Amino acid sequence: YILPNSPEIKNWERRNPAGWKKQSPSAAQVTKQLGHVAAAVGDIEVLKEIAVENKRALHAKDENGWQPIHEAARGGHLDAVRLLVEHGADINAVTNGGSGVSPYNIAIKSFSEEHPVAEFLAGLGAVNVGPEL
């Protein structure tokens, strides 16, 4: 954070002449697509319907770069993650334009490395990509 009226403001403006880039919308502001919603709640039947009607929707990104596999991992829904992988979901897809997190990172942060979703992804060779501390 830069405090208002601090000397750092002039330094920041000098380093960033184009100004502030738009931040990613918060989760509350993101419009969820049907595939994202179904994955988040583990609704396998809806995911199967989407796979038949519009398979690309299973890999669609929201405004923050989240795909249904990220939502399924966050919800701990192994069957949903498995179905998405069977339909070509990228187990190493990273949110936020490549500077965010992978499904495996979400699973271990939300649950643990021993959670079935984390173990499934690890067994497929998923990588733990997360924000740098």
JSON list of C-alpha atoms in Angstrom, two decimals, residues 14 27 46 79 81 97 100 116:
[
{"chain": "A", "resi": 14, "resn": "ARG", "atom": "CA", "xyz": [7.55, 7.95, -12.05]},
{"chain": "A", "resi": 27, "resn": "ALA", "atom": "CA", "xyz": [-14.94, -13.04, -6.33]},
{"chain": "A", "resi": 46, "resn": "VAL", "atom": "CA", "xyz": [-25.03, -30.65, -15.13]},
{"chain": "A", "resi": 79, "resn": "ASP", "atom": "CA", "xyz": [-15.93, -36.62, -9.18]},
{"chain": "A", "resi": 81, "resn": "VAL", "atom": "CA", "xyz": [-12.48, -32.77, -11.03]},
{"chain": "A", "resi": 97, "resn": "GLY", "atom": "CA", "xyz": [-3.46, -14.41, -16.26]},
{"chain": "A", "resi": 100, "resn": "GLY", "atom": "CA", "xyz": [-2.48, -16.90, -9.73]},
{"chain": "A", "resi": 116, "resn": "PRO", "atom": "CA", "xyz": [-8.70, -37.03, -2.42]}
]
